[in-house]
Coordinates of C-alpha atoms in Angstrom, one line a residue:
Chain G
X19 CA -2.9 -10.6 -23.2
X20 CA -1.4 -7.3 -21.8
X21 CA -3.8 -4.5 -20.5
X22 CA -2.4 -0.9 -20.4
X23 CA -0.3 -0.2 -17.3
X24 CA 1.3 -3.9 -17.5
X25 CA 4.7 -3.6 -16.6
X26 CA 7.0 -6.2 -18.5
X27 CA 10.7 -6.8 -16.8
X28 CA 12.9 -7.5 -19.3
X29 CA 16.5 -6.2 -19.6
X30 CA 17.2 -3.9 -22.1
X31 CA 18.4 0.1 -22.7
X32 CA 15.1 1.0 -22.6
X33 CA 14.3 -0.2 -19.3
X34 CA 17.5 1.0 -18.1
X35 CA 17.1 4.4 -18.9
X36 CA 15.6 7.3 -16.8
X37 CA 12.1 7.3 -16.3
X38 CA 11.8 11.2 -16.8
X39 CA 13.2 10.5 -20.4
X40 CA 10.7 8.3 -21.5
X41 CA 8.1 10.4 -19.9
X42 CA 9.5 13.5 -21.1
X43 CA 9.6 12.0 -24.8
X44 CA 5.6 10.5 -24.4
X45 CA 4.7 14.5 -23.1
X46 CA 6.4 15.9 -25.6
X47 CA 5.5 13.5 -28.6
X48 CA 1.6 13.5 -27.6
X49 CA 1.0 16.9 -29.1
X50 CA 3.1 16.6 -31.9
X51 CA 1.0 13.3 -33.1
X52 CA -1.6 16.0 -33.0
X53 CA -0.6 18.2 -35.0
X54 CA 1.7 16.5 -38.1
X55 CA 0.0 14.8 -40.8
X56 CA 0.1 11.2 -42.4
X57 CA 4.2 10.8 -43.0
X58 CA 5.0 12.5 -40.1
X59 CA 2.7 10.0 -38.2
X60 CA 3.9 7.1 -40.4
X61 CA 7.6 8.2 -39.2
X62 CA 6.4 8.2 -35.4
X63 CA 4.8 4.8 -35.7
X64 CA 8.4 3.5 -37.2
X65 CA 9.9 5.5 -34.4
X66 CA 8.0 3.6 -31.4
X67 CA 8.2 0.6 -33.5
X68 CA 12.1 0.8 -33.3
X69 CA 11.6 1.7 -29.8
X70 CA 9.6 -1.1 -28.7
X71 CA 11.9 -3.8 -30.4
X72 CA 14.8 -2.0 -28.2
X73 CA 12.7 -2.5 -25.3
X74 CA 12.5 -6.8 -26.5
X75 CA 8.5 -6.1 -26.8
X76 CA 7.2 -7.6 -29.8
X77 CA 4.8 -5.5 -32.3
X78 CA 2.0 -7.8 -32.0
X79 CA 2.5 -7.9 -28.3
X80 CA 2.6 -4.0 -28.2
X81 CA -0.3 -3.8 -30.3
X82 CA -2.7 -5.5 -28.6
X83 CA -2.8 -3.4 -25.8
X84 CA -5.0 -1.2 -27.7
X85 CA -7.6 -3.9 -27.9
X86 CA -9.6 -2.4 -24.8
X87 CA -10.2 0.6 -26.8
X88 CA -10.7 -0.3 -30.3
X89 CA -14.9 -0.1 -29.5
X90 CA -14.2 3.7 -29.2
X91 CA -12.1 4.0 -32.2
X92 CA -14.7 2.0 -34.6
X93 CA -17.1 4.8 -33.4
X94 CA -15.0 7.7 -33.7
X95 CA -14.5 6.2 -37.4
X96 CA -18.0 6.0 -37.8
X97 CA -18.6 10.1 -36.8
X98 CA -15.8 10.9 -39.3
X99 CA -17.0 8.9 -42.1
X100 CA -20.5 9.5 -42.0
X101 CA -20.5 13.3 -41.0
X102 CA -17.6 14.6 -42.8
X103 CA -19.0 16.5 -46.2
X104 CA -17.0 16.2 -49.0
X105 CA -16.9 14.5 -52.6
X106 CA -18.7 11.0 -51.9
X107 CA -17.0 7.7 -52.8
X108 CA -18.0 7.0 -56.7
X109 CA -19.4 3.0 -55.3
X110 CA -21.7 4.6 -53.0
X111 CA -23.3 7.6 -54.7
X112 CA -26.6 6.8 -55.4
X113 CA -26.8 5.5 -51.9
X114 CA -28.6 7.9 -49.0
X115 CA -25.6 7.2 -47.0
X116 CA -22.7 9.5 -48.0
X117 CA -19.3 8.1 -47.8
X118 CA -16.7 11.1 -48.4
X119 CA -13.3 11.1 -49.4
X120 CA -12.3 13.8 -47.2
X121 CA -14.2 12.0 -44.1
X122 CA -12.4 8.6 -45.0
X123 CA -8.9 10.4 -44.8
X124 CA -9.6 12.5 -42.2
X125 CA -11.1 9.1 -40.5
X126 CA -7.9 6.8 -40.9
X127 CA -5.6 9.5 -39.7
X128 CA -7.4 10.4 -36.7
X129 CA -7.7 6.6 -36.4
X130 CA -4.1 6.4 -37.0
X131 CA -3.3 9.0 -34.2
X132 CA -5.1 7.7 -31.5
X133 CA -3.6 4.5 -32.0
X134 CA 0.0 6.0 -32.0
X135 CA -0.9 8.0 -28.8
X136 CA -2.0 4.3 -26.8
X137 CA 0.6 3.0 -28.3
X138 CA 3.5 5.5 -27.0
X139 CA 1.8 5.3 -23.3
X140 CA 2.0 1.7 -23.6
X141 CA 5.4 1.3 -24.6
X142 CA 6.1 3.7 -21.5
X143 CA 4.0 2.0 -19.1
X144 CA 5.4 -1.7 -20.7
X145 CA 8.9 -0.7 -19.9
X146 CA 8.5 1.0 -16.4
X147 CA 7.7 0.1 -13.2
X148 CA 5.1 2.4 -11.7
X149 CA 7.6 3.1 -8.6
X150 CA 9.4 4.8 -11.2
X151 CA 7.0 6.3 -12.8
X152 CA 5.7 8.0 -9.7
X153 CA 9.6 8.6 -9.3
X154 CA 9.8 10.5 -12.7
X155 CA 6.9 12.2 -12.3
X156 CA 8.1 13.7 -8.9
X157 CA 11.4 14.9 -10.3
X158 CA 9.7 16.5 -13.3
X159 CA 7.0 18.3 -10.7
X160 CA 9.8 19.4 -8.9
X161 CA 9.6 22.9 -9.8
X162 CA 6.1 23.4 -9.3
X163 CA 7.3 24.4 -5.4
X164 CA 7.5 27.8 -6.5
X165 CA 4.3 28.0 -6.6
X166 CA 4.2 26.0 -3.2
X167 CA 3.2 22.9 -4.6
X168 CA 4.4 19.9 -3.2
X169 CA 6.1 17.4 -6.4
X170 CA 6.1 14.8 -3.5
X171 CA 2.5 15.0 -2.1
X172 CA 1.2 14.6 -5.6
X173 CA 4.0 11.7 -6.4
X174 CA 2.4 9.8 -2.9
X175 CA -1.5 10.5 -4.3
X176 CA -0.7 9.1 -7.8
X177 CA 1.1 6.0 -6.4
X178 CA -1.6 5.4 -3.9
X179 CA -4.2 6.0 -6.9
X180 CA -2.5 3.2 -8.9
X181 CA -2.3 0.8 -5.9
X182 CA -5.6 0.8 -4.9
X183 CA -6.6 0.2 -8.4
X184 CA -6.7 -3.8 -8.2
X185 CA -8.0 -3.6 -4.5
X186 CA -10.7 -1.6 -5.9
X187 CA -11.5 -3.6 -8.5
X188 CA -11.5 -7.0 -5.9
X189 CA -13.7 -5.0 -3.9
X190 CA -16.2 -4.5 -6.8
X191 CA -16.2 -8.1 -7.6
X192 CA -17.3 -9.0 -4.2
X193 CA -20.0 -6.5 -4.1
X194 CA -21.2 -7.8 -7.3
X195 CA -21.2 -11.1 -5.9
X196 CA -22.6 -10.4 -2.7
X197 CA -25.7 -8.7 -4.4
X198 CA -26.0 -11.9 -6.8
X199 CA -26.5 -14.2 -4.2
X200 CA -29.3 -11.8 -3.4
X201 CA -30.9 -11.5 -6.6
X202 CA -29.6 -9.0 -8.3
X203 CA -27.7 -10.7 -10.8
X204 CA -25.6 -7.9 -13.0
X205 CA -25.3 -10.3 -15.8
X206 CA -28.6 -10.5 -17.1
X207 CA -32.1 -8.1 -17.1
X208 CA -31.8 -4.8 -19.5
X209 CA -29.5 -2.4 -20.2
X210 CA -31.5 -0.5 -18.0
X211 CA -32.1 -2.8 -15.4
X212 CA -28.4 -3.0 -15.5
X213 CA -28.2 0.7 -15.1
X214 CA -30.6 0.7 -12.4
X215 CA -28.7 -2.1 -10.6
X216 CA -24.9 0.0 -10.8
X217 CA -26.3 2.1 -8.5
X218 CA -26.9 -0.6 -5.6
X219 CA -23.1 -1.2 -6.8
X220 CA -22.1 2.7 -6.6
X221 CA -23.2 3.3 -2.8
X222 CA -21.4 0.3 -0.8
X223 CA -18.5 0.7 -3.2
X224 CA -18.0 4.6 -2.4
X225 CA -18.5 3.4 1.4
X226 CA -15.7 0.8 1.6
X227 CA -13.3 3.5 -0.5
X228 CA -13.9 6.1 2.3
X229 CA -13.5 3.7 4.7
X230 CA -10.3 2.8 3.4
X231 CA -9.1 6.1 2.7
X232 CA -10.0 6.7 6.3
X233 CA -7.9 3.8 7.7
X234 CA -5.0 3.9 5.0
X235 CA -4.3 7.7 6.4
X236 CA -4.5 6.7 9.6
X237 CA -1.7 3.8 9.0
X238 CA 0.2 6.3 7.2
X239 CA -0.1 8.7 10.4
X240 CA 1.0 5.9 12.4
X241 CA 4.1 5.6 10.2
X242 CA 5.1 8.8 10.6
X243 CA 3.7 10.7 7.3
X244 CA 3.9 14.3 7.5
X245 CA 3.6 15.8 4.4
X246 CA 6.6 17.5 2.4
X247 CA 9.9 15.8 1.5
X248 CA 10.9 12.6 2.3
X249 CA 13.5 9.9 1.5
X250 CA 13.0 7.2 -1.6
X251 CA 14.5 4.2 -2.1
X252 CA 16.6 4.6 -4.9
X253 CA 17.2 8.3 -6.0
X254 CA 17.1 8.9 -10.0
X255 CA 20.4 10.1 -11.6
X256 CA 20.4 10.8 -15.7
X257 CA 23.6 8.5 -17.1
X258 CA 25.2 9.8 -20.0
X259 CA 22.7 7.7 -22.4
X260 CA 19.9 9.4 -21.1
X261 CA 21.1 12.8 -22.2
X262 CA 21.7 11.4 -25.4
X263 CA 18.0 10.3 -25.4
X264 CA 17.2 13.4 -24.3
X265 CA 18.9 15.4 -27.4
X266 CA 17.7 12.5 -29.9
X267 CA 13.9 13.2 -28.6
X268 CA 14.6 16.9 -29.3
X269 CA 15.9 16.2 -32.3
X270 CA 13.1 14.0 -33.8
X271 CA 10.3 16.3 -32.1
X272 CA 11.3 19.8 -33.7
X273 CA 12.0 17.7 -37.1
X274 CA 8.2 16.3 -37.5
X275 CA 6.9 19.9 -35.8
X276 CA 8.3 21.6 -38.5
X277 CA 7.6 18.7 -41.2
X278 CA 4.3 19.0 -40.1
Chain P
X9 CA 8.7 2.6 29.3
X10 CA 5.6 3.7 28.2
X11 CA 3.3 5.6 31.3
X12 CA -0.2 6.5 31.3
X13 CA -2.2 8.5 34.3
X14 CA -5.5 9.6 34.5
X15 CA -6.3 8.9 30.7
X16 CA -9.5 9.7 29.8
X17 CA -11.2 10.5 26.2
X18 CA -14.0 11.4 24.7
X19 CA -14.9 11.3 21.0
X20 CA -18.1 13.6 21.2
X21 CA -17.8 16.4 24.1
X22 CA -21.8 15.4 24.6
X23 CA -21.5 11.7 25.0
X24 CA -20.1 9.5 27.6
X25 CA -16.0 9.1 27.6
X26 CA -14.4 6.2 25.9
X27 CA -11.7 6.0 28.4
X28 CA -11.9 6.8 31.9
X29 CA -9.1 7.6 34.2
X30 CA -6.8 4.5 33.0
X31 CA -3.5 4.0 34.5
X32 CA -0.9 2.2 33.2
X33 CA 3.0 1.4 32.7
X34 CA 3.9 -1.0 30.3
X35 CA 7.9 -1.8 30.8
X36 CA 10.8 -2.7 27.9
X37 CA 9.9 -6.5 26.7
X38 CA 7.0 -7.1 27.8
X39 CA 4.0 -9.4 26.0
X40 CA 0.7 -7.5 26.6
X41 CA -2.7 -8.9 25.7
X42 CA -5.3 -6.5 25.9
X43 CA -9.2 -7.9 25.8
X44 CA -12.6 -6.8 26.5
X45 CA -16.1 -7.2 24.8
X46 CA -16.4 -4.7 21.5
X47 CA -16.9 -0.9 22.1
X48 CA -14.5 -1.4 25.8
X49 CA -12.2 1.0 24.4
X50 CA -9.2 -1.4 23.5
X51 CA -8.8 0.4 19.6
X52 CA -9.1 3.9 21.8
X53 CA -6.3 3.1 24.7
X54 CA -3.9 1.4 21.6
X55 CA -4.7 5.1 19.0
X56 CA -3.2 7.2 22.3
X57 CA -0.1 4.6 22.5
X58 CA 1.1 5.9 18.7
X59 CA -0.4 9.7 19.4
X60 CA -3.1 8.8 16.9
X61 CA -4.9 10.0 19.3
X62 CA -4.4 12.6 22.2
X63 CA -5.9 12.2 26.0
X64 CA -8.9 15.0 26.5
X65 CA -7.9 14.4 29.8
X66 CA -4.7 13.0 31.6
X67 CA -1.4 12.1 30.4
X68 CA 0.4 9.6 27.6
X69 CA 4.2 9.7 27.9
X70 CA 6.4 6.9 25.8
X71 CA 10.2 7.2 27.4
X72 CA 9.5 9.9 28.7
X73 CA 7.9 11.8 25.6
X74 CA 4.7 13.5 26.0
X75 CA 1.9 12.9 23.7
X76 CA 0.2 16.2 24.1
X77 CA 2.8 17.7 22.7
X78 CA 3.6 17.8 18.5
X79 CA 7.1 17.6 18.7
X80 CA 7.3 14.7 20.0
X81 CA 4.9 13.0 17.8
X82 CA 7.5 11.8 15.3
X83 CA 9.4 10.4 17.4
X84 CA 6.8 8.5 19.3
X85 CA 5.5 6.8 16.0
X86 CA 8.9 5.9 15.3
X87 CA 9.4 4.2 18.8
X88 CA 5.9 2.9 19.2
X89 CA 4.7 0.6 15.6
X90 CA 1.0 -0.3 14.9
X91 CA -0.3 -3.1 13.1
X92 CA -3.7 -2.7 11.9
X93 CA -6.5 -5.1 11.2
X94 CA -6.5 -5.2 7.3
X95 CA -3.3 -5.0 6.2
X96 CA -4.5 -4.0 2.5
X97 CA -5.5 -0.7 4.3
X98 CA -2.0 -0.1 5.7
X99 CA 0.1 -0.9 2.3
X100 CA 1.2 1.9 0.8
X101 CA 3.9 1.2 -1.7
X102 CA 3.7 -0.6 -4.5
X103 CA 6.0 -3.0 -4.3
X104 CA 7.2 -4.8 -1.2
X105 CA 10.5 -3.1 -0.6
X106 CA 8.8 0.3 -1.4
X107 CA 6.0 -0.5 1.2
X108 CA 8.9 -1.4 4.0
X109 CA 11.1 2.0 3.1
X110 CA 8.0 4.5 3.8
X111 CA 8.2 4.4 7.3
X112 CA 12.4 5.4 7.7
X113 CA 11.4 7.6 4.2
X114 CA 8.8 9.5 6.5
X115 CA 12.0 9.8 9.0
X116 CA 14.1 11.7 6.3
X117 CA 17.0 8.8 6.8
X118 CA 20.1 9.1 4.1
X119 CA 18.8 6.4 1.0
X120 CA 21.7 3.9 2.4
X121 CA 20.1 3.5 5.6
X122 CA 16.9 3.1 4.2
X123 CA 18.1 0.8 2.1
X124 CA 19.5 -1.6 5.0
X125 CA 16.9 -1.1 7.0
X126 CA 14.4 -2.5 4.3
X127 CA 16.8 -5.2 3.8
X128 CA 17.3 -6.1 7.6
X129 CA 12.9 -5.7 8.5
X130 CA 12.5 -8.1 5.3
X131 CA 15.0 -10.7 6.7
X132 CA 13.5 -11.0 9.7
X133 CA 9.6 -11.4 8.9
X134 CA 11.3 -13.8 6.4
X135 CA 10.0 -12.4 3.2
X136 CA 13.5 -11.6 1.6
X137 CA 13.2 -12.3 -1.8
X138 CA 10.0 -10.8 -2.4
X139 CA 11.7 -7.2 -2.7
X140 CA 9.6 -6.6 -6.3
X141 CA 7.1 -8.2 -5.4
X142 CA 3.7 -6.2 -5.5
X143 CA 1.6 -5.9 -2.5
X144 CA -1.2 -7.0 -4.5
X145 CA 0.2 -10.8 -5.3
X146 CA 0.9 -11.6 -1.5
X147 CA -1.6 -13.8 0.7
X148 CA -3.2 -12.4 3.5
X149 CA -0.4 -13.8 6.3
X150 CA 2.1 -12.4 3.9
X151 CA 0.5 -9.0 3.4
X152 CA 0.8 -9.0 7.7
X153 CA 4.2 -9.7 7.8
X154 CA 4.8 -7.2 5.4
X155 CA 3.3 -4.4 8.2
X156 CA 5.2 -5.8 10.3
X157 CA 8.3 -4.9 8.6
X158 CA 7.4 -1.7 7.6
X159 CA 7.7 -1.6 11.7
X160 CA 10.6 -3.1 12.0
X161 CA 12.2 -0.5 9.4
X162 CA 11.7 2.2 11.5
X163 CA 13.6 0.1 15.2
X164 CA 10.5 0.4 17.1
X165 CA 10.9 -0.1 21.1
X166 CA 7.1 -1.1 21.2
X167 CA 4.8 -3.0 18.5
X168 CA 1.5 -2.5 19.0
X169 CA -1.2 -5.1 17.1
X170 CA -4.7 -4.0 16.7
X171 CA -6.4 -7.4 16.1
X172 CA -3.8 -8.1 13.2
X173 CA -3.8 -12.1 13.7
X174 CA -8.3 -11.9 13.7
X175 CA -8.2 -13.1 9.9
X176 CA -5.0 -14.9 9.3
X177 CA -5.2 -18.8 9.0
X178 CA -3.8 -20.5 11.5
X179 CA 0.1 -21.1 10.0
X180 CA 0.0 -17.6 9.0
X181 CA -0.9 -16.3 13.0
X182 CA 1.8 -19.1 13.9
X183 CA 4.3 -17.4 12.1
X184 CA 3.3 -14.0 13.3
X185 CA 3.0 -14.8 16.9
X186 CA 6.5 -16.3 16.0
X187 CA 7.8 -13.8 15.1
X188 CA 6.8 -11.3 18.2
X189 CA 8.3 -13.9 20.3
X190 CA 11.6 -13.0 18.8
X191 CA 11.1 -9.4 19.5
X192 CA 10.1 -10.0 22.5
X193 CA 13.2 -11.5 22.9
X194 CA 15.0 -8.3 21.4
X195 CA 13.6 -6.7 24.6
X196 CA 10.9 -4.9 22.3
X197 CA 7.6 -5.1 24.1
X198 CA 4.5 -6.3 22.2
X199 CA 0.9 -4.9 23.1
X200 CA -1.4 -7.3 21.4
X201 CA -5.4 -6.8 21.5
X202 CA -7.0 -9.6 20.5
X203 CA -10.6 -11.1 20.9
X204 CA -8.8 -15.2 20.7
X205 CA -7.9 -15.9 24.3
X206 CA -5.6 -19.0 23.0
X207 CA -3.1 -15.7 22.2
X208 CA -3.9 -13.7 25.0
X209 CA -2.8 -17.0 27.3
X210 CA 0.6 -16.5 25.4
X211 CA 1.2 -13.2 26.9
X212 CA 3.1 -12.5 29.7
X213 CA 0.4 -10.3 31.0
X214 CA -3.7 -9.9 30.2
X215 CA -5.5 -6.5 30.9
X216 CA -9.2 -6.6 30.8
X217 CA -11.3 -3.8 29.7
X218 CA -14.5 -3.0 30.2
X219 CA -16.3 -0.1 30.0
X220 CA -13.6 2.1 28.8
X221 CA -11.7 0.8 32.0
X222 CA -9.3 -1.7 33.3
X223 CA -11.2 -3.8 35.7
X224 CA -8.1 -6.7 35.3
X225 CA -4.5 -6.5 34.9
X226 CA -1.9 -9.3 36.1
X227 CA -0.3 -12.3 34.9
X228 CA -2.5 -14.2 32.0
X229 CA -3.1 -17.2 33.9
X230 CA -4.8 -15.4 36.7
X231 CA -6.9 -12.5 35.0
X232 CA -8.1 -15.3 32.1
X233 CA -9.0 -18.1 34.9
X234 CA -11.8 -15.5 35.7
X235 CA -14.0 -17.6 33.9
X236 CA -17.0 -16.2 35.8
X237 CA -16.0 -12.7 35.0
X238 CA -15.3 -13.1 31.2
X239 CA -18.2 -15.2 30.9
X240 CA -20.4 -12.2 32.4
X241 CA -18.9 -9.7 29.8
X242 CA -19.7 -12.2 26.7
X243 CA -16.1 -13.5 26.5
X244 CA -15.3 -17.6 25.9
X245 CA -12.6 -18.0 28.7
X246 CA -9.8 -20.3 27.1
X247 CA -10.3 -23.8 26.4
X248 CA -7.4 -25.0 28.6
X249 CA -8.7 -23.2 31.4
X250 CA -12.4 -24.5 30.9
X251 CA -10.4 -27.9 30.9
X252 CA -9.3 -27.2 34.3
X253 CA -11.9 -26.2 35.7
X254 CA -14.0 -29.1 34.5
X255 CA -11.1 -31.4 36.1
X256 CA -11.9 -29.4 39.1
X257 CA -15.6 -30.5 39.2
X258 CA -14.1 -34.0 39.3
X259 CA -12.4 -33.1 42.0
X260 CA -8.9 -32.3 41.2
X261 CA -7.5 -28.9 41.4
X262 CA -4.1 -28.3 39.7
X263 CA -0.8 -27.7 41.4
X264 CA 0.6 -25.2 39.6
X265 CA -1.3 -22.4 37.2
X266 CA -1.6 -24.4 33.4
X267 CA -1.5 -22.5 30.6
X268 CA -0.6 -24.4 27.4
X269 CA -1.3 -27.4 26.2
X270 CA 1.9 -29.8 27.3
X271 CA 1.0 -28.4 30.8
X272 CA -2.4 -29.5 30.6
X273 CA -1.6 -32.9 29.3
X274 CA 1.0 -32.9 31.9
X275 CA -1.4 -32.5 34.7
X276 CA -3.8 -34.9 33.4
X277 CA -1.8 -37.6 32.8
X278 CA -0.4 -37.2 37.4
X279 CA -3.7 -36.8 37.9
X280 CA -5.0 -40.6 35.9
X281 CA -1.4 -41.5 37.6
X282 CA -2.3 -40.7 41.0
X283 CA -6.4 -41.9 40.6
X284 CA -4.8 -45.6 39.1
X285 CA -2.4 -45.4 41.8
X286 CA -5.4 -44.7 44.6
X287 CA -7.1 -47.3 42.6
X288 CA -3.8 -50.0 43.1
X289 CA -4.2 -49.2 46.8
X290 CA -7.9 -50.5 47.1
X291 CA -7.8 -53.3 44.4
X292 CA -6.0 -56.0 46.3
X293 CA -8.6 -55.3 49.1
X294 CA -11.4 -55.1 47.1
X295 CA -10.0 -58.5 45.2
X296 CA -9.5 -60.3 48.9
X297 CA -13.0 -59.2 49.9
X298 CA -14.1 -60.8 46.9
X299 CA -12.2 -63.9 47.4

């Protein structure tokens, strides 16, 4: 099972290509999912469909990486059916719950547009490494130094963020464990004994990530981190594909804006 | 060379100094271990080697390049490397080649250089092939070696280690200590604190602290056959020279200093030569007396 952010190396156009295009194209599609109705949407899943299948990921494989956040969408579904008025379903008339029509469309195609929005991040976060999506994302910041804001200092805090993700989560483990062996077992007791019990979790956890922070800038200091510009590995360079990509996004995007 | 007079500091203007009056030169290749019980102010005298920290009082100069002074500070963290403790606090990239190229990144190299310099630091902590790799999937030696050449990246004259072997197993420290023998070799000098006094025997030179002083610096065999002296400031002298000295109680005191363990063995086995020699020389008395 894939969760989101699982990078997946394969060899293909779409792993080739420029990070800023695919990040540009998630950006840029995210509030058009908003905003077209139910064939523009069903043209946007066949769109990432076709784009994943470039990218040698397999539908099913795709798909399930919105398993972690189905429990969200069944209740979202649940608000729009139930508190949506509107003509009630014949079957369930008589009943004191009200079933709409209205709320069961509007329902299925907000369900329907979440799903494409996990889906499109996915795909981007399936297909690139997070080196370059911190690289994209640094490009495409770029301009902000106009305004004196630095593309690279917020490239550096996004790439730390993402590292320290799984050494966060190891840490929580062993504070978990550690206060197990003394009792205070997070498994069973209440819902609000568990509660109670996440915030015995909360304060050593927010200790060990300032002390971390503390050390990790330190480290960086002692490598010679000043803030501002500062040489990458690999520099990004858009190939002639990419500005096809580019066009076809624009394309596609101003097409379902206007199909609406 | 890296030169150090009068160096004092204090972290709180109201409490005691850390470090008072230390002076010091450390010359090109040498192997440093520097010991003393918790709170001496070994982690404070290493932070003013890398201008982590600056003197309150006295001077820090590394070739010649004054801490004190800002401009220089690049420079001296480029020349003078530190390892930490935990290396999961001193990853930054996130992969292994990323991690290595954010040193010479910081030092605004062209992308090519940075490139080979990744390239060559990987080679020699022997993790090439693990380029892709993310920080996160290495073991704990591996994740050290990987600090190391992040250092290496940036051509360091001096690599200083802040108790980086302390919780490595012992093929992982092997290979570490390993590997600072080779730069050692390379003329780069290696400051190593360290609370196991197995390593510090490895160096070519021990300082004691104490007291945000040095009360000992000199050749390891001499400062850590103090055993009276590291004993009184709650350190375990090494085993080898426990060894000795016990052989001393028995009446035999060694000929030369012995600091490893073929030396010791070595000066066991002419001592039970000698005794079952002395021994030859009274048996055939003992054995006519008998008769």
């Amino acid at each position: 099972m894939h969760d989101l952010g699982q990078y997946l190396h394969h060899e293909s156009a779409l792993h080739r290509s420029d990070p800023r295009v695919k990040l540009i194209a998630v950006l840029a599609l995210s509030p058009v999912i908003l905003h077209i109705e139910v064939p523009g949407l069903i043209m946007v899943g066949a769109l990432i469909l076709g784009a994943a299948l470039m990218g040698k990921i397999g539908p099913f494989e795709l798909f399930r990486t919105t398993r972690p956040v189905w429990p969200f969408f069944m209740m979202l579904f649940l608000v729009y059916i139930l508190f949506t008025p509107g003509t009630p379903l014949a079957p369930l008339a008589s009943y004191s719950i009200k079933i709409s029509y209205e709320g069961l469309h509007l329902g299925a195609s907000q369900l329907f547009r979440f799903v494409l929005l996990i889906l499109a991040a996915s795909l981007l976060t399936m297909t690139t490494s997070l080196t370059e999506i911190t690289m994209g994302l640094e490009h495409l910041l770029r301009p902000l130094r106009i305004v004196r804001i630095s593309s690279h200092n917020i490239a550096l805090m996004v790439s730390m963020a993402l590292r320290f993700i799984p050494l966060l989560q190891h840490e929580l483990q062993q504070i978990q464990t550690a206060s197990a062996a003394r009792g205070a077992d997070f498994r069973c007791g209440s819902p609000l004994d568990k509660i109670r019990l996440t915030v015995y979790l909360a304060t050593p956890l927010t200790l060990n990530i300032i002390r971390r922070s503390d050390e990790l800038a330190e480290a960086m200091e002692a490598r010679g981190y000043r803030p501002g510009p500062r040489t990458y590995l690999c520099e990004l360079a858009f190939s002639r594909s990419d500005y096809y990509a580019l066009g076809f996004i624009a394309v596609i995007i101003m097409f379902l804006w206007y199909l609406g | 060379m890296i030169r150090i007079e009068n160096l004092s500091y204090t972290y709180k203007p109201e409490t005691a100094p850390s470090l008072h009056n230390i002076n010091l030169c450390i010359g090109e290749g040498e192997h440093i271990a520097l010991i003393g019980p918790n709170g001496c102010g070994k982690t404070t005298l290493i932070r003013h080697l890398n201008a982590l920290l600056l003197p309150t009082g006295g001077e820090v100069s590394i070739d010649g390049l004054k801490s004190h002074e800002q401009r220089n500070h690049s420079e001296i963290r480029r020349k003078v490397g530190m390892v930490f403790q935990n290396p999961d606090n001193q990853i930054v990239g996130m992969s292994v080649e990323e991690d290595v190229a954010f040193g010479p990144g910081n030092l605004r190299l062209p992308a090519a250089e940075v490139r080979l310099k990744v390239s060559k630091a990987l080679e020699m902590v022997g993790l090439s092939g693990f380029e892709k790799r993310a920080p996160v999937t290495l073991s704990g030696g591996e994740k050290q070696l990987l600090a190391l050449a992040g250092l290496l990246a940036m051509d360091p004259g001096y690599i200083v280690l802040d108790e980086a072997t302390s919780s490595l197993d012992a093929n992982s420290k092997e290979k570490v200590l390993a590997i600072l023998k080779k730069l050692q070799n390379q003329n780069i000098t290696v400051i190593q604190v360290t609370h196991n006094m197995e390593e510090a025997l490895r160096a070519d030179r021990v300082m004691l602290m104490a007291g945000g002083q040095i009360v000992a610096d000199g050749p390891a065999f001499q400062v850590l056959a103090e055993r009276e002296r590291l004993k009184s400031m709650g350190l375990a002298p090494p085993v080898i020279v426990e060894l000795m000295a016990s052989l001393e109680a028995y009446g035999h005191t060694p000929g030369k200093p012995v600091i490893t363990v073929d030396d010791a063995a070595g000066e066991i086995n002419s001592w039970l030569t000698h005794e079952a020699a002395v021994d030859e020389d009274y048996a055939p008395r003992r054995t006519g007396g008998y008769a």
